[in-house]
Amino acid sequence: DGGITQSPKYLFRKEGQNVTLSCEQNLNHDAMYWYRQDPGQGLRLIYYSQIVNDFQKGDIAEGYSVSREKKESFPLTVTSAQKNPTAFYLCASGQGGSYEQYFGPGTRLTVT
Amino acid sequence: DQQVKQNSPSLSVQEGRISILNCDYTNSMFDYFLWYKKYPAEGPTFLISISSIKDKNEDGRFTVFLNKSAKHLSLHIVPSQPGDSAVYFCAASARWDNQGGKLIFGQGTELSVKP
């Protein structure tokens, strides 16, 4: 059963701590993406990766970091430098050359 | 600068009637457009898409229309059903080999279909 998994569903952290969000896909997709959604706003791109060991900054990369060591995995680290980390984070994947992206269930991160 | 705009934050429609969701864009380099449906606390699911070489794409109850000269697209749902109640996002992309499949999303329109 192919799909994208994100864990955990809910995550709570204290301000000043780094936190890593997991994203795994078994769709054999080349490209993977991280977005965040804030209330009343659309999805904004944080980072994306077209192939293993390569990734590019999206529109709001400051305070975030990623790695792409395996095709199946694209973890996102929210660092203490991110000014407003509380948000709903969505991971997506897509086949190379295709515009359709398929999303995971999301992780809601709350930082207090 | 919001390149993709959905100016109606919400829309309420009676069951069985047509729902029309609108989306405007500013970047003439966009060549592919998608609609996603999203329930609260879940990831968006792909609904329907259209390439810039077409002006209409239909899939069951869902039809997307593209007016390139006006930089406007719309999603028609007919007949609307209560299960269609969700937030709908339009998204746009430029050439994949150039932009890596990046999608630019609108702010979303919350559709409520009343029985």
Coordinates of C-alpha atoms in Angstrom, one line a residue:
Chain A
D1 CA 0.0 0.0 0.0
G2 CA 1.9 3.0 -1.3
G3 CA 1.8 6.4 0.3
I4 CA 3.5 9.1 2.3
T5 CA 3.8 8.9 6.1
Q6 CA 4.6 11.7 8.4
S7 CA 5.3 11.3 12.1
P8 CA 4.3 12.2 14.6
K9 CA 0.8 13.7 14.0
Y10 CA 1.2 16.2 16.9
L11 CA 4.4 17.5 18.3
F12 CA 5.1 19.8 21.2
R13 CA 8.4 21.5 21.9
K14 CA 9.8 24.2 24.1
E15 CA 11.1 27.4 22.5
G16 CA 14.8 27.2 21.8
Q17 CA 14.8 23.4 21.0
N18 CA 15.4 22.0 17.5
V19 CA 12.9 19.4 16.4
T20 CA 13.0 17.0 13.4
L21 CA 9.8 16.1 11.5
S22 CA 9.8 12.8 9.7
C23 CA 8.6 12.2 6.1
E24 CA 8.8 8.8 4.3
Q25 CA 7.4 7.7 1.0
N26 CA 7.2 4.4 -0.8
L27 CA 5.9 5.6 -4.1
N28 CA 9.3 5.6 -5.7
H29 CA 9.0 9.3 -6.4
D30 CA 12.1 11.3 -7.2
A31 CA 11.0 14.7 -5.9
M32 CA 10.0 15.6 -2.3
Y33 CA 8.7 18.8 -0.8
W34 CA 8.0 20.5 2.5
Y35 CA 5.3 23.1 3.0
R36 CA 3.8 24.8 6.0
Q37 CA 0.3 26.0 6.4
D38 CA -0.8 28.8 8.7
P39 CA -4.4 29.7 9.5
G40 CA -6.1 31.5 6.6
Q41 CA -3.1 31.0 4.4
G42 CA -2.2 28.7 1.6
L43 CA 0.7 26.3 1.6
R44 CA 4.1 27.9 1.5
L45 CA 7.2 26.0 0.2
I46 CA 10.0 25.5 2.7
Y47 CA 12.4 23.2 0.9
Y48 CA 12.3 20.7 -2.0
S49 CA 14.5 18.0 -3.4
Q50 CA 14.5 16.6 -7.0
I51 CA 17.0 13.9 -6.4
V52 CA 18.9 12.2 -3.6
N53 CA 21.7 14.3 -2.0
D54 CA 20.4 17.5 -3.6
F55 CA 17.9 20.0 -2.3
Q56 CA 16.9 23.7 -2.8
K57 CA 15.4 26.4 -0.7
G58 CA 11.8 27.3 -1.2
D59 CA 10.2 30.6 -0.4
I60 CA 10.5 30.4 3.4
A61 CA 13.6 28.4 4.2
E62 CA 15.1 30.5 6.9
G63 CA 15.2 28.7 10.2
Y64 CA 14.8 25.2 8.6
S65 CA 17.2 22.5 7.4
V66 CA 16.7 19.3 5.4
S67 CA 18.6 16.3 4.2
R68 CA 18.0 13.8 1.4
E69 CA 20.2 10.8 2.0
K70 CA 17.7 8.3 0.8
K71 CA 15.1 8.5 -2.0
E72 CA 12.4 7.5 0.5
S73 CA 13.1 10.0 3.2
F74 CA 13.2 13.8 3.5
P75 CA 13.3 14.9 7.2
L76 CA 12.8 18.5 8.1
T77 CA 14.5 20.1 11.1
V78 CA 12.9 23.2 12.6
T79 CA 15.7 25.0 14.3
S80 CA 15.6 27.5 17.2
A81 CA 16.3 30.2 14.6
Q82 CA 12.8 29.9 13.1
K83 CA 10.8 32.8 14.5
N84 CA 7.3 31.4 14.3
P85 CA 7.6 27.6 14.2
T86 CA 4.1 26.8 15.4
A87 CA 2.3 25.6 12.2
F88 CA 0.9 22.6 10.3
Y89 CA 3.7 21.0 8.3
L90 CA 3.0 19.0 5.1
C91 CA 5.3 16.8 3.2
A92 CA 4.7 15.9 -0.4
S93 CA 6.3 13.8 -3.2
G94 CA 6.0 13.7 -6.9
Q95 CA 7.3 11.9 -9.9
G96 CA 10.1 13.6 -11.8
G97 CA 8.6 15.7 -14.6
S98 CA 5.1 15.4 -13.2
Y99 CA 3.3 18.4 -11.6
E100 CA 1.0 16.4 -9.4
Q101 CA 2.2 16.2 -5.8
Y102 CA 0.9 13.7 -3.3
F103 CA 0.7 14.8 0.3
G104 CA 1.2 13.1 3.7
P105 CA -1.3 13.6 6.6
G106 CA 0.8 16.4 8.1
T107 CA 2.4 17.2 11.5
R108 CA 1.0 19.9 13.7
L109 CA 3.9 21.4 15.6
T110 CA 3.3 23.6 18.7
V111 CA 6.2 25.5 20.2
T112 CA 5.7 27.2 23.6
Chain B
D1 CA 3.7 39.2 -3.7
Q2 CA 0.9 36.7 -4.0
Q3 CA 1.2 35.1 -7.4
V4 CA -1.9 32.9 -7.0
K5 CA -5.0 34.4 -5.4
Q6 CA -8.3 33.0 -4.2
N7 CA -10.2 36.1 -3.3
S8 CA -13.2 34.3 -1.7
P9 CA -12.3 32.8 1.6
S10 CA -15.6 31.0 1.8
L11 CA -18.5 29.8 -0.3
S12 CA -21.9 28.3 0.8
V13 CA -24.0 26.4 -1.7
Q14 CA -27.1 24.3 -1.5
E15 CA -26.9 20.6 -2.2
G16 CA -27.5 19.8 -5.8
R17 CA -26.5 23.2 -7.1
I18 CA -23.3 24.2 -8.8
S19 CA -20.3 25.4 -6.8
I20 CA -17.9 27.7 -8.6
L21 CA -14.5 28.4 -7.0
N22 CA -12.3 31.0 -8.6
C23 CA -8.6 31.6 -8.8
D24 CA -6.4 34.3 -10.3
Y25 CA -2.7 34.3 -11.1
T26 CA -0.2 36.9 -12.1
N27 CA 2.8 35.0 -13.5
S28 CA 2.4 34.4 -17.2
M29 CA 5.1 31.7 -17.0
F30 CA 2.8 29.3 -15.2
D31 CA 1.9 26.5 -17.5
Y32 CA 0.1 24.0 -15.3
F33 CA -2.7 24.4 -12.8
L34 CA -4.1 22.1 -10.2
W35 CA -6.9 22.0 -7.6
Y36 CA -6.6 20.3 -4.3
K37 CA -9.2 19.5 -1.7
K38 CA -8.3 19.6 2.0
Y39 CA -10.1 18.5 5.2
P40 CA -9.0 19.9 8.5
A41 CA -5.9 18.3 10.0
E42 CA -5.3 16.3 6.9
G43 CA -3.0 16.6 3.9
P44 CA -4.5 18.0 0.6
T45 CA -5.7 15.5 -2.0
F46 CA -5.2 16.1 -5.7
L47 CA -8.5 16.7 -7.5
I48 CA -8.0 17.8 -11.0
S49 CA -5.5 19.7 -13.2
I50 CA -5.2 21.5 -16.5
S51 CA -2.4 22.3 -18.8
S52 CA -2.0 25.8 -20.3
I53 CA -2.5 24.3 -23.8
K54 CA -6.2 23.5 -22.8
D55 CA -9.0 25.7 -21.7
K56 CA -11.2 23.0 -20.1
N57 CA -10.7 19.7 -18.3
E58 CA -13.5 17.5 -17.0
D59 CA -13.5 14.6 -14.5
G60 CA -17.0 13.5 -13.4
R61 CA -18.6 16.2 -11.4
F62 CA -15.5 18.4 -11.5
T63 CA -14.6 20.7 -14.4
V64 CA -11.7 23.2 -14.5
F65 CA -11.8 26.1 -16.9
L66 CA -8.7 28.2 -17.8
N67 CA -8.8 31.7 -19.3
K68 CA -5.2 32.5 -20.1
S69 CA -5.9 36.0 -21.3
A70 CA -7.5 36.9 -18.0
K71 CA -5.1 34.8 -16.0
H72 CA -8.1 33.2 -14.3
L73 CA -9.2 29.6 -13.6
S74 CA -12.3 28.2 -12.0
L75 CA -13.4 24.9 -10.6
H76 CA -17.0 23.9 -11.2
I77 CA -18.6 21.2 -9.1
V78 CA -22.0 20.0 -10.2
P79 CA -24.1 18.7 -8.6
S80 CA -22.6 19.8 -5.2
Q81 CA -22.8 17.2 -2.4
P82 CA -22.4 17.6 1.4
G83 CA -19.2 15.5 1.2
D84 CA -17.7 18.2 -1.0
S85 CA -17.5 20.5 2.0
A86 CA -13.8 21.2 2.5
V87 CA -11.1 23.8 1.7
Y88 CA -10.1 24.0 -1.9
F89 CA -6.7 25.2 -3.0
C90 CA -5.7 26.1 -6.5
A91 CA -2.0 25.8 -7.3
A92 CA 0.2 26.8 -10.3
S93 CA 3.6 25.7 -11.6
A94 CA 6.0 26.7 -14.3
R95 CA 8.2 24.4 -16.4
W96 CA 9.2 21.4 -14.3
D97 CA 12.7 21.2 -15.6
N98 CA 13.2 24.8 -14.7
Q99 CA 11.3 25.0 -11.4
G100 CA 11.6 21.4 -10.0
G101 CA 7.8 21.0 -9.8
K102 CA 7.4 23.8 -7.3
L103 CA 3.7 24.6 -6.7
I104 CA 2.5 28.0 -5.7
F105 CA -0.7 27.8 -3.8
G106 CA -3.6 30.2 -3.3
Q107 CA -5.0 31.0 0.1
G108 CA -7.8 28.5 -0.2
T109 CA -11.7 28.8 -0.3
E110 CA -13.7 27.0 2.2
L111 CA -16.8 25.4 0.6
S112 CA -19.8 24.5 2.6
V113 CA -22.5 22.4 0.9
K114 CA -25.8 22.5 2.8
P115 CA -28.3 19.7 2.6

